[in-house]
Structure formats: structure tokens, C-alpha cells
mmCIF file of N, CA and C in Angstrom:
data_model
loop_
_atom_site.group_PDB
_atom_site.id
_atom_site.type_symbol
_atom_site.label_atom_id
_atom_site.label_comp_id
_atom_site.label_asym_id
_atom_site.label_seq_id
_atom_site.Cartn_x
_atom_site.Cartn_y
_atom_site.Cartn_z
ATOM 1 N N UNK A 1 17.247 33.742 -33.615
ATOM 2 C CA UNK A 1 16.550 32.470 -33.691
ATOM 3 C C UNK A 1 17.455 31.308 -33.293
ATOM 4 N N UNK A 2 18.760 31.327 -33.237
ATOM 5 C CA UNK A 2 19.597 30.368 -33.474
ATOM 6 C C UNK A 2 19.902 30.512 -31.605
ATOM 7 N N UNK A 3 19.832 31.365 -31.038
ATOM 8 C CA UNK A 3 20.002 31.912 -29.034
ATOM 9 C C UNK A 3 18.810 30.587 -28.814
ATOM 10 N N UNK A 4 19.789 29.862 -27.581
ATOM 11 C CA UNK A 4 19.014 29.299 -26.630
ATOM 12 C C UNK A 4 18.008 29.824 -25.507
ATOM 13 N N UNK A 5 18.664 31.037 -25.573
ATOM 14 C CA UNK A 5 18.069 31.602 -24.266
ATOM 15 C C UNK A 5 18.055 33.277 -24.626
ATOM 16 N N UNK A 6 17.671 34.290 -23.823
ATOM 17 C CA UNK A 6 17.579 35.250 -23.907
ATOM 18 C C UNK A 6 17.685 36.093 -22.799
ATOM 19 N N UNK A 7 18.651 36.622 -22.457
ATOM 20 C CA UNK A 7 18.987 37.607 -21.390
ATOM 21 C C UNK A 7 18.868 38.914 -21.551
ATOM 22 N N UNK A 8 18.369 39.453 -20.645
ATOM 23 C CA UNK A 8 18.386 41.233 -21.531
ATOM 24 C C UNK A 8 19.009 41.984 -19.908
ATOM 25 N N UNK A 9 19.647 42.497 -19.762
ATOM 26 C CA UNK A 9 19.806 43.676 -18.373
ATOM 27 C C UNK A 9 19.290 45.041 -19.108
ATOM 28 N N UNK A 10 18.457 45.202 -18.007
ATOM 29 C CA UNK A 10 18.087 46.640 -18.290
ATOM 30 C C UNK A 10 18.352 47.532 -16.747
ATOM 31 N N UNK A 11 18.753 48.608 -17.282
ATOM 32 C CA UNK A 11 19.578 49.867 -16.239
ATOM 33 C C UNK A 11 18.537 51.026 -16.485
ATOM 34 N N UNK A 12 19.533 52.386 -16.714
ATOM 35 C CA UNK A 12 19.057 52.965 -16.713
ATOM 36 C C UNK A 12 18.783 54.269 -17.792
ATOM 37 N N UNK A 13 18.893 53.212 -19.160
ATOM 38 C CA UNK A 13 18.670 53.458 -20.278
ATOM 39 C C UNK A 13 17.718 52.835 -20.653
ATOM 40 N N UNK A 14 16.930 53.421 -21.962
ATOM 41 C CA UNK A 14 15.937 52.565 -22.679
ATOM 42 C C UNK A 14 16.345 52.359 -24.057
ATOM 43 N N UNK A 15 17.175 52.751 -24.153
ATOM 44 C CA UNK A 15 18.645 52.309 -25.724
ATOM 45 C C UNK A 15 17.796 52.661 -26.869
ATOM 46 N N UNK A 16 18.492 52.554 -28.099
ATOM 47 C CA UNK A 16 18.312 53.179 -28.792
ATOM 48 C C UNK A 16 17.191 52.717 -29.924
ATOM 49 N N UNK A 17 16.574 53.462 -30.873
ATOM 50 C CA UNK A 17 14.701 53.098 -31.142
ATOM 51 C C UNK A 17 14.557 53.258 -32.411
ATOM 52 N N UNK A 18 14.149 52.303 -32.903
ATOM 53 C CA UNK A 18 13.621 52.262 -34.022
ATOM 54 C C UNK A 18 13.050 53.378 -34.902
ATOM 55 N N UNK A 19 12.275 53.558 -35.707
ATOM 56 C CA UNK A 19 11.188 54.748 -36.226
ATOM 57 C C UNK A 19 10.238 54.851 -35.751
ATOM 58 N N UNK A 20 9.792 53.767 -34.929
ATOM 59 C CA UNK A 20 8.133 54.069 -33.932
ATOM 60 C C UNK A 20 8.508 54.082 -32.788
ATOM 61 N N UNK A 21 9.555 54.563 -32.173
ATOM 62 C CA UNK A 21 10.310 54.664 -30.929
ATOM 63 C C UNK A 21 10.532 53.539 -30.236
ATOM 64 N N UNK A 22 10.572 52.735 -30.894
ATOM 65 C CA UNK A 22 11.030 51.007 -29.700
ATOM 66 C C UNK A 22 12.345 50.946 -30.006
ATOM 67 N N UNK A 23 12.607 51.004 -28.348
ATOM 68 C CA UNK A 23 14.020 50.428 -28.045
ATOM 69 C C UNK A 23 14.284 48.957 -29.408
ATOM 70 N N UNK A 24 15.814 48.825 -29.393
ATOM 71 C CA UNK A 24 15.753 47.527 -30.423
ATOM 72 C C UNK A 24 15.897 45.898 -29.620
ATOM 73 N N UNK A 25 16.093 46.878 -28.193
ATOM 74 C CA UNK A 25 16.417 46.098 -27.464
ATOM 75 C C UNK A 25 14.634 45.410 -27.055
ATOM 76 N N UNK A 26 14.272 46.274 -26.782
ATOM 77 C CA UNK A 26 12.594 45.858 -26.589
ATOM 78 C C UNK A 26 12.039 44.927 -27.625
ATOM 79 N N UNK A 27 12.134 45.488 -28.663
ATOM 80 C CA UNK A 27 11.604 44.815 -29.704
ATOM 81 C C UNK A 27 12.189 42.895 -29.738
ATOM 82 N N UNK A 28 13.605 42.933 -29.746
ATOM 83 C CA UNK A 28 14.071 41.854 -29.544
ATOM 84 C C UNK A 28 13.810 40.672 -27.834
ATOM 85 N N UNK A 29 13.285 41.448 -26.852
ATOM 86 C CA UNK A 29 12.585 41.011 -25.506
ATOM 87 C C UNK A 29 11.089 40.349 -26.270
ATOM 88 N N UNK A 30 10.709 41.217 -27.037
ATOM 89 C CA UNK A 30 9.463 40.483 -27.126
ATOM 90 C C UNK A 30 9.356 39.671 -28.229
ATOM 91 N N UNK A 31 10.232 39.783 -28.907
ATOM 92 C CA UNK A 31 10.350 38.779 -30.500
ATOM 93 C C UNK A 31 10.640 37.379 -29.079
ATOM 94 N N UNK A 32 11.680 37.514 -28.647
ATOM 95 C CA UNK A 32 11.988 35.985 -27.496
ATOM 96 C C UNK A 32 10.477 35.736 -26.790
ATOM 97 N N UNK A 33 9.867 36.496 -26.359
ATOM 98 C CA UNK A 33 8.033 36.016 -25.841
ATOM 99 C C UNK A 33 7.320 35.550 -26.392
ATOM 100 N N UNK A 34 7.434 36.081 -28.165
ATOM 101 C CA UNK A 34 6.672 35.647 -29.116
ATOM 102 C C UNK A 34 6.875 34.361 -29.544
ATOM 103 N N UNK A 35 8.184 34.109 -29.449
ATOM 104 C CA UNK A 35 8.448 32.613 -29.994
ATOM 105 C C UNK A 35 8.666 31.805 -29.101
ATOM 106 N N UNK A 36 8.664 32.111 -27.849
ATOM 107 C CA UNK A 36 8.839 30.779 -26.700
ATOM 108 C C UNK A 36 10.132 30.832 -25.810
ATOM 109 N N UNK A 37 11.434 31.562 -26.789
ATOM 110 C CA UNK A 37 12.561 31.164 -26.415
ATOM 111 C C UNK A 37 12.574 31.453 -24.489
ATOM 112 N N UNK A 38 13.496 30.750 -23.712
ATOM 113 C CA UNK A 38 13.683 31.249 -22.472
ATOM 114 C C UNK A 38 13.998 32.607 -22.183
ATOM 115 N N UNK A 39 13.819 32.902 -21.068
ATOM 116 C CA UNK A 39 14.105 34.246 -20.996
ATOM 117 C C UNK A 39 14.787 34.665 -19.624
ATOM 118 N N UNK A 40 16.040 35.565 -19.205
ATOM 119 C CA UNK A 40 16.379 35.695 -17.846
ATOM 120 C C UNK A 40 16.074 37.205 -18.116
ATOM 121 N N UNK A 41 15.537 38.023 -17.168
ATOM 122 C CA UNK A 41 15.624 39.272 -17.488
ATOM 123 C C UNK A 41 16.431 39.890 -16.023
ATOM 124 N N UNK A 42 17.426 40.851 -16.227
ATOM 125 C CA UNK A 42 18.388 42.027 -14.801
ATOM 126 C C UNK A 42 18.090 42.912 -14.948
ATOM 127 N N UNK A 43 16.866 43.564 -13.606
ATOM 128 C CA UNK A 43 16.580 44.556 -14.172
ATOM 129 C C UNK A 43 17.557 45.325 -12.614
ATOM 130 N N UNK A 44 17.736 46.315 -12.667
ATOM 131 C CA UNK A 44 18.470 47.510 -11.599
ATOM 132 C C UNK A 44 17.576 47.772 -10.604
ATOM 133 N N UNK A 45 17.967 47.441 -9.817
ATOM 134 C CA UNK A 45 16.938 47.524 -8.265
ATOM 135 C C UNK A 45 17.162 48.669 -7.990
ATOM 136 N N UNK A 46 17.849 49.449 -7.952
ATOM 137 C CA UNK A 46 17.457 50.811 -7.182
ATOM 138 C C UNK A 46 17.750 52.000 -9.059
ATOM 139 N N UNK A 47 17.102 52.017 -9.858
ATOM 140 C CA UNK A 47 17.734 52.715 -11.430
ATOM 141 C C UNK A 47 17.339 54.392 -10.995
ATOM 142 N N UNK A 48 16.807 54.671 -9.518
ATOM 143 C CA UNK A 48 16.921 56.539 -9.537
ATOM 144 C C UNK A 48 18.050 56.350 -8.704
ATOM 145 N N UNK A 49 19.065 55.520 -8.570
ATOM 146 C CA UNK A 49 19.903 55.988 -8.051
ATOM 147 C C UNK A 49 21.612 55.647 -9.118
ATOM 148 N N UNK A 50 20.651 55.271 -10.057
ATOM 149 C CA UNK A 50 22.500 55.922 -11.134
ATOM 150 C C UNK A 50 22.398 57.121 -11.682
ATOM 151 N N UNK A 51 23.647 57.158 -11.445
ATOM 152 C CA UNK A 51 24.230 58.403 -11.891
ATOM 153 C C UNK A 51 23.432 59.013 -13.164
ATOM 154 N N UNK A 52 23.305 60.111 -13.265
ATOM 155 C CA UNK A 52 22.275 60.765 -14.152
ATOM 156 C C UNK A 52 23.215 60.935 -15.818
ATOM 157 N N UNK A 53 24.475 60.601 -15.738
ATOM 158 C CA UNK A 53 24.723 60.485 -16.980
ATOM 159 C C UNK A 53 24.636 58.953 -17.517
ATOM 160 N N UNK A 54 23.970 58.425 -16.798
ATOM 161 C CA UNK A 54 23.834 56.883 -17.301
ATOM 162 C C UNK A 54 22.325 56.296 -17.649
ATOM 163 N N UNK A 55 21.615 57.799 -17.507
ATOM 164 C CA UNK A 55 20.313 57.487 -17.475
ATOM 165 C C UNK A 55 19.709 58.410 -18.741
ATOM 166 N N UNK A 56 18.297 57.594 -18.823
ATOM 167 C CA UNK A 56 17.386 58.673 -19.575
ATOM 168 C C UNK A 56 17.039 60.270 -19.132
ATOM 169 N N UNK A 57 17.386 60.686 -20.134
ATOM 170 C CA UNK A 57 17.653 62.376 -20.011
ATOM 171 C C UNK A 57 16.362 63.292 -20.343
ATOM 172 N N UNK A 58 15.026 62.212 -21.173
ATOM 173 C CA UNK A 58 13.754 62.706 -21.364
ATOM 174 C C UNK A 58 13.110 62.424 -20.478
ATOM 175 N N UNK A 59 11.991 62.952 -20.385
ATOM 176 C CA UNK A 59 10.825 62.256 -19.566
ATOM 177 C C UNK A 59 10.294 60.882 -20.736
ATOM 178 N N UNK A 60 10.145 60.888 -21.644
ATOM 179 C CA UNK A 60 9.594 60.391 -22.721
ATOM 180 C C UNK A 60 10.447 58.813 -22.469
ATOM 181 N N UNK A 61 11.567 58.936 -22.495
ATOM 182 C CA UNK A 61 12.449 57.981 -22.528
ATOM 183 C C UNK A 61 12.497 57.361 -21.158
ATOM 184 N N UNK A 62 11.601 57.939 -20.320
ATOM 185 C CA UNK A 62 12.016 57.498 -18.868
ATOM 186 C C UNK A 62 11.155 56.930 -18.472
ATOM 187 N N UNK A 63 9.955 57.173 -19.525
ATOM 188 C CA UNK A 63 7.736 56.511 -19.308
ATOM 189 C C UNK A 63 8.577 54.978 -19.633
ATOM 190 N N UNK A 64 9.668 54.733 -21.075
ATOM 191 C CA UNK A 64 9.421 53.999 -21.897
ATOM 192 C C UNK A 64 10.120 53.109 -21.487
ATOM 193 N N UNK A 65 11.185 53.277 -20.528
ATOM 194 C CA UNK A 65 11.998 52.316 -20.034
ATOM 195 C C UNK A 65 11.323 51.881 -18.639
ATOM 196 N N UNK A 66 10.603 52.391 -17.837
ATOM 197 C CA UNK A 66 9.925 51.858 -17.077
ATOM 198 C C UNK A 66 8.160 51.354 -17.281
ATOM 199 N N UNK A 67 7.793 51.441 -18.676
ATOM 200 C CA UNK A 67 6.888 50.262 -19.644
ATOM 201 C C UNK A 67 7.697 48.707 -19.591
ATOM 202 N N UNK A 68 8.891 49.095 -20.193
ATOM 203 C CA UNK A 68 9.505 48.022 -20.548
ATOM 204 C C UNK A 68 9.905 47.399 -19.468
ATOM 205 N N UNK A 69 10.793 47.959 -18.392
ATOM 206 C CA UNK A 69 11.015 47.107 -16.908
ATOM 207 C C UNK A 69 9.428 46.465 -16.417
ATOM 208 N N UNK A 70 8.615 47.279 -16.215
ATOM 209 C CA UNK A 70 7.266 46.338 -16.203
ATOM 210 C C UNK A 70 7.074 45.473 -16.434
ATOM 211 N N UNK A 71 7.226 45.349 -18.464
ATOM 212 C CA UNK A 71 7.028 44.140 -19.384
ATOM 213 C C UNK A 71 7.630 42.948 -18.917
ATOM 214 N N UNK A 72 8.964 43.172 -18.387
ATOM 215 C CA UNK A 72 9.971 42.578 -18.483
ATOM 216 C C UNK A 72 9.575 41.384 -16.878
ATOM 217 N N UNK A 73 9.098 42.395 -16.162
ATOM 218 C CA UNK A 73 8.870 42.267 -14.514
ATOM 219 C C UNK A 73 7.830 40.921 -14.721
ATOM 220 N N UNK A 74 6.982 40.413 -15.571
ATOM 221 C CA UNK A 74 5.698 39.526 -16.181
ATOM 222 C C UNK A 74 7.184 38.261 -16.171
ATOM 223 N N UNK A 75 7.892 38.153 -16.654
ATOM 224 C CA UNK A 75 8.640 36.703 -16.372
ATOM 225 C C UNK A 75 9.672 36.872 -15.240
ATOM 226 N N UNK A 76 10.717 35.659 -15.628
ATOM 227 C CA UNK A 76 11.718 35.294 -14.441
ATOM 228 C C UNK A 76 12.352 36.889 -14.738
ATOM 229 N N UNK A 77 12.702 37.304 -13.224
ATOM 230 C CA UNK A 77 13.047 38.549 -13.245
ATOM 231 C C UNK A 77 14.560 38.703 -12.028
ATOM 232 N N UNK A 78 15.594 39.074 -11.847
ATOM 233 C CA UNK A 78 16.473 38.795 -10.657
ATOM 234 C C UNK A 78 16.756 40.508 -11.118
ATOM 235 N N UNK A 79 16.852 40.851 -9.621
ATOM 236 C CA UNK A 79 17.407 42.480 -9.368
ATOM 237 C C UNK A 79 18.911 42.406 -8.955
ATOM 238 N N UNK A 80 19.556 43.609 -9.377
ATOM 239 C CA UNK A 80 20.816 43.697 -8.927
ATOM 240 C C UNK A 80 21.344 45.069 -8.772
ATOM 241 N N UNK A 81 22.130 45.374 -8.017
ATOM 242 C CA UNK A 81 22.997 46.826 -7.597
ATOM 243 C C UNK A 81 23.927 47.163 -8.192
ATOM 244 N N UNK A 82 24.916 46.022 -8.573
ATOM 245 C CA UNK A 82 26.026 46.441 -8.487
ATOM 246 C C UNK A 82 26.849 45.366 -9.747
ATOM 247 N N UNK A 83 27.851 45.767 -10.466
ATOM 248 C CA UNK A 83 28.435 44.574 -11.382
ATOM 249 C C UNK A 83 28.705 43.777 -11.276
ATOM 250 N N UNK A 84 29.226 43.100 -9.917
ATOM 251 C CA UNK A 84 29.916 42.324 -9.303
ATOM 252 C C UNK A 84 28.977 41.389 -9.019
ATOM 253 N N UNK A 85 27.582 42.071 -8.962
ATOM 254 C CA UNK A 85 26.812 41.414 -8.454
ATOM 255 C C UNK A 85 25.886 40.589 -9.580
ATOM 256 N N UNK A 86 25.455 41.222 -10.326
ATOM 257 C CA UNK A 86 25.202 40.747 -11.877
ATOM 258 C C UNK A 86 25.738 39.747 -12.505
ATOM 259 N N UNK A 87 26.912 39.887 -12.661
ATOM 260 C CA UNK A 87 28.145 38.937 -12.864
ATOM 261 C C UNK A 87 27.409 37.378 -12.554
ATOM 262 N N UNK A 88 27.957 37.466 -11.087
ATOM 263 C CA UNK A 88 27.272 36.433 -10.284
ATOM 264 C C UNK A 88 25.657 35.545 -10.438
ATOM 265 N N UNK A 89 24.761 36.840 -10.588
ATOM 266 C CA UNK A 89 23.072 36.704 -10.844
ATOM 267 C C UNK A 89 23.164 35.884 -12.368
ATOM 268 N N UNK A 90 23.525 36.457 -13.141
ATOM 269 C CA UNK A 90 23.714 35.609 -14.695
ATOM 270 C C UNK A 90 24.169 34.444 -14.430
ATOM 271 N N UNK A 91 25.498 34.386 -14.490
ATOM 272 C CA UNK A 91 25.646 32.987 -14.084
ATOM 273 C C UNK A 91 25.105 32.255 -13.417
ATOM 274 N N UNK A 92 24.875 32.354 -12.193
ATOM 275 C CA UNK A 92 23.844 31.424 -11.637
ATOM 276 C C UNK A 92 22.435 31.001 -12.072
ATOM 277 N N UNK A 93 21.866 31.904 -12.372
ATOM 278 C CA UNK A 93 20.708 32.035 -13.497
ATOM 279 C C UNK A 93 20.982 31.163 -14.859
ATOM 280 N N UNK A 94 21.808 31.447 -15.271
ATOM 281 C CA UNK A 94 21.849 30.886 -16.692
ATOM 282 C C UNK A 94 22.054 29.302 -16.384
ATOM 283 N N UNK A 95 23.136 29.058 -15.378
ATOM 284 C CA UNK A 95 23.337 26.899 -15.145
ATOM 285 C C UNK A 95 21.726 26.722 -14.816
ATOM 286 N N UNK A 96 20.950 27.326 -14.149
ATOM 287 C CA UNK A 96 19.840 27.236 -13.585
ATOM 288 C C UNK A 96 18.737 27.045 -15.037
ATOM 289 N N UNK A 97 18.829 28.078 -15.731
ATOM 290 C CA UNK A 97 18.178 27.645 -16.520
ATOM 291 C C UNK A 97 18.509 26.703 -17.784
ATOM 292 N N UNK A 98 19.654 26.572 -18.157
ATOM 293 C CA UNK A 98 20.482 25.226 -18.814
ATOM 294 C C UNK A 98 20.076 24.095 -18.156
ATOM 295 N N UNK A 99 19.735 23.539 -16.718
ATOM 296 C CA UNK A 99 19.240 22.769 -16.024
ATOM 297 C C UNK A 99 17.721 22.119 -16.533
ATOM 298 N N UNK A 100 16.889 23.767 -16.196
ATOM 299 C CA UNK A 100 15.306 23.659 -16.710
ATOM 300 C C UNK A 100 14.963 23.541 -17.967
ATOM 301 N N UNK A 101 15.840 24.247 -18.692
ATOM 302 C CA UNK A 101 15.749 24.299 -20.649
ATOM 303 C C UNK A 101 16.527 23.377 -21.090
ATOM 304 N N UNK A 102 17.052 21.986 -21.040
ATOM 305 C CA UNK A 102 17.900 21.857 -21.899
ATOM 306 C C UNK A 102 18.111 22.420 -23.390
ATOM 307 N N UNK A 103 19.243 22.459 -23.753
ATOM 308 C CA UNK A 103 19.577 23.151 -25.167
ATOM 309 C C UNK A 103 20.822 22.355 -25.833
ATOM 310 N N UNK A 104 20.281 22.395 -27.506
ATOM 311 C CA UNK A 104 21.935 22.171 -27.933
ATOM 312 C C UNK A 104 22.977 22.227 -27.770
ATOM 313 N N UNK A 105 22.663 24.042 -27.690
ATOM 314 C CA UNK A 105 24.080 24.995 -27.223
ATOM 315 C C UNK A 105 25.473 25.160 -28.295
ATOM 316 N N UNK A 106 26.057 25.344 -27.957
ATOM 317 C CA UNK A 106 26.989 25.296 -28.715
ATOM 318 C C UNK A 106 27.932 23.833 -28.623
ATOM 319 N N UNK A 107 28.715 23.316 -29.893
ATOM 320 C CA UNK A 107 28.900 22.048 -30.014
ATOM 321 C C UNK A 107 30.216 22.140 -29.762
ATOM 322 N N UNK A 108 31.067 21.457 -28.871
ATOM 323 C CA UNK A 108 32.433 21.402 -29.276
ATOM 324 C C UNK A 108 33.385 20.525 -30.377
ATOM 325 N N UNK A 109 34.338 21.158 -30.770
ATOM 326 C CA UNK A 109 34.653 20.197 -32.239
ATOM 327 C C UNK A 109 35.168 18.812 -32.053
ATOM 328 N N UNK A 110 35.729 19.098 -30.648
ATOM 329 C CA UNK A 110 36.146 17.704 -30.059
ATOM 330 C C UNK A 110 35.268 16.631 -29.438
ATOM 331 N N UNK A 111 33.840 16.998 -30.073
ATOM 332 C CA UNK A 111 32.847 16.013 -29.354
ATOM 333 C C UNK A 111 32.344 15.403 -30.840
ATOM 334 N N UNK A 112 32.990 16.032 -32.337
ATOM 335 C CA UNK A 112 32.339 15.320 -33.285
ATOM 336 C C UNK A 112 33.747 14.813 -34.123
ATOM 337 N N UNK A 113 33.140 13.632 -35.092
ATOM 338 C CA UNK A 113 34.452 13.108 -35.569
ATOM 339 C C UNK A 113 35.052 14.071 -36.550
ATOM 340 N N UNK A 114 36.096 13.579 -36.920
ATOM 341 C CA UNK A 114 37.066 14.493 -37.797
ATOM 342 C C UNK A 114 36.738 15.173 -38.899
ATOM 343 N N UNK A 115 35.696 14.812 -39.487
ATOM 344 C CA UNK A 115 35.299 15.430 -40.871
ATOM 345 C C UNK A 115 33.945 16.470 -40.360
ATOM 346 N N UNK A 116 32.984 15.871 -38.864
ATOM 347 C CA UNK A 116 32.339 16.923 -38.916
ATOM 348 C C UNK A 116 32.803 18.042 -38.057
ATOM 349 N N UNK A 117 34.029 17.929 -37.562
ATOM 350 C CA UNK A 117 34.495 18.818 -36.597
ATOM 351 C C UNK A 117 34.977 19.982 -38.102
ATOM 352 N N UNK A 118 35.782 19.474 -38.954
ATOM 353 C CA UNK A 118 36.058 20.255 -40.094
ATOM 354 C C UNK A 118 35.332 21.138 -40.965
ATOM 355 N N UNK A 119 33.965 20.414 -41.019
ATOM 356 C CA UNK A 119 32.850 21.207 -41.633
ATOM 357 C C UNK A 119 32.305 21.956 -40.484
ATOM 358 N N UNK A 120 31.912 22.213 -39.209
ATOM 359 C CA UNK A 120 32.172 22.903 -38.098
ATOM 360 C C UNK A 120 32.912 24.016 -38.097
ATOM 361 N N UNK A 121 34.167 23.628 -37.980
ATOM 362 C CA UNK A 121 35.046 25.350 -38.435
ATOM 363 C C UNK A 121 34.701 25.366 -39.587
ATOM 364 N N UNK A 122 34.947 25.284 -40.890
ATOM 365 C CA UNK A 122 34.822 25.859 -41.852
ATOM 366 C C UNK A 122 33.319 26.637 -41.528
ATOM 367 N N UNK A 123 32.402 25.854 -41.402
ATOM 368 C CA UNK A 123 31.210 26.619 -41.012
ATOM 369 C C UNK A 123 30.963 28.403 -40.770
ATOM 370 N N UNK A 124 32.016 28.086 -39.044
ATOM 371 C CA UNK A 124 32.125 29.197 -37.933
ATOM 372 C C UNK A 124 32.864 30.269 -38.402
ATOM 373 N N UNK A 125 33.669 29.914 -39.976
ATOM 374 C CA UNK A 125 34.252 30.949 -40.265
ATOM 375 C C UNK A 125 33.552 31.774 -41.623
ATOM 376 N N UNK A 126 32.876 31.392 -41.859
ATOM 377 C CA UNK A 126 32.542 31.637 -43.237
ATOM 378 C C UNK A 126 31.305 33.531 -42.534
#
């Protein structure tokens, strides 16, 4: 609740599931739909071509992660190959949407005076 934004990359896993089989990762994609928050979603442009130990090993798991790339495919969506390349796609994506969303964000201590910069860390550490 406290995330400005919400990024999810999805590959070529559908990660790991609750008791009614939802990814937690899914569940948390759509808790961010439900409440408004922004959303960037990376999904893997070519996902039959990773390596098969990086992938879903069921059929079951393989319906459920390409439900969810679907789901996911309904908002802002950017494809990518490669890490290097991702890297890049986020970042650019994210100033992009910091642009369109303004947000709080995170505060620096040197932007508040001395006593609330103090209650600040003490805060961040507790």
C-alpha cells in the first residue's frame, strides 16, 4: 500500500502459489488493479525460448502463467529479451511514469529540517 507504483517482470515462471494455486505474485498484480496503484508490467517476448530449467515444468503451471501474461498484457505492457535490456526498459519506464504519476516517493532527510529528518531515521529503523 505504501509502493507508488507497481512493476512485476514476468519470464518464464509462474512463482510460487498460494492454497488456491495463485501465484503470490499474481495475487499482488491484481491487489495493484484493484486499488488504482500504477502499474509497469515486463513481460519476455520470446518465454519458449528460455532455457527449460528456468521455466514451468507442468502443463498446469504453464496454462497459469500464460492467464497471467494475458492479464497482465490488458495494461502498459513493454517486452524484453534479454537483461541488459530490461535494465534499460524499467528505467526508462519508471522516469516515464514518475513524469505521468506524480508521487511522494521516498523523502530525503536532507530535504526536511533537523528534527524531522531525525524522526525519519529513527522511523526507517525501527
Amino acid at each position: 500500500d505504501d509502493s507508488d507504483y507497481f512493476i512485476v517482470v514476468i519470464a518464464g515462471r509462474y512463482g510460487a502459489t498460494n492454497d488456491k494455486g495463485m501465484s503470490y505474485t499474481e495475487m499482488e498484480y491484481r491487489y495493484a488493479l484493484k486499488t488504482g496503484k500504477p502499474i509497469l508490467a515486463f513481460l519476455h517476448r520470446c518465454p519458449e525460448e528460455i532455457k527449460a530449467a528456468f521455466t514451468e515444468d507442468t502443463q498446469e503451471g504453464r496454462e497459469k502463467l500464460e492467464e497471467f501474461r494475458n492479464l497482465a498484457k490488458k495494461k502498459l505492457v513493454r517486452f524484453w529479451t534479454d537483461p541488459s535490456e530490461l535494465g534499460r526498459m524499467v528505467s526508462q519506464s519508471l522516469i516515464k511514469l514518475q513524469k505521468q504519476f506524480p508521487s511522494t516517493g521516498w523523502v530525503r532527510s536532507d530535504s526536511l529540517d533537523g528534527t524531522d529528518a531525525a524522526q525519519e531515521l529513527f522511523r526507517l529503523k525501527r
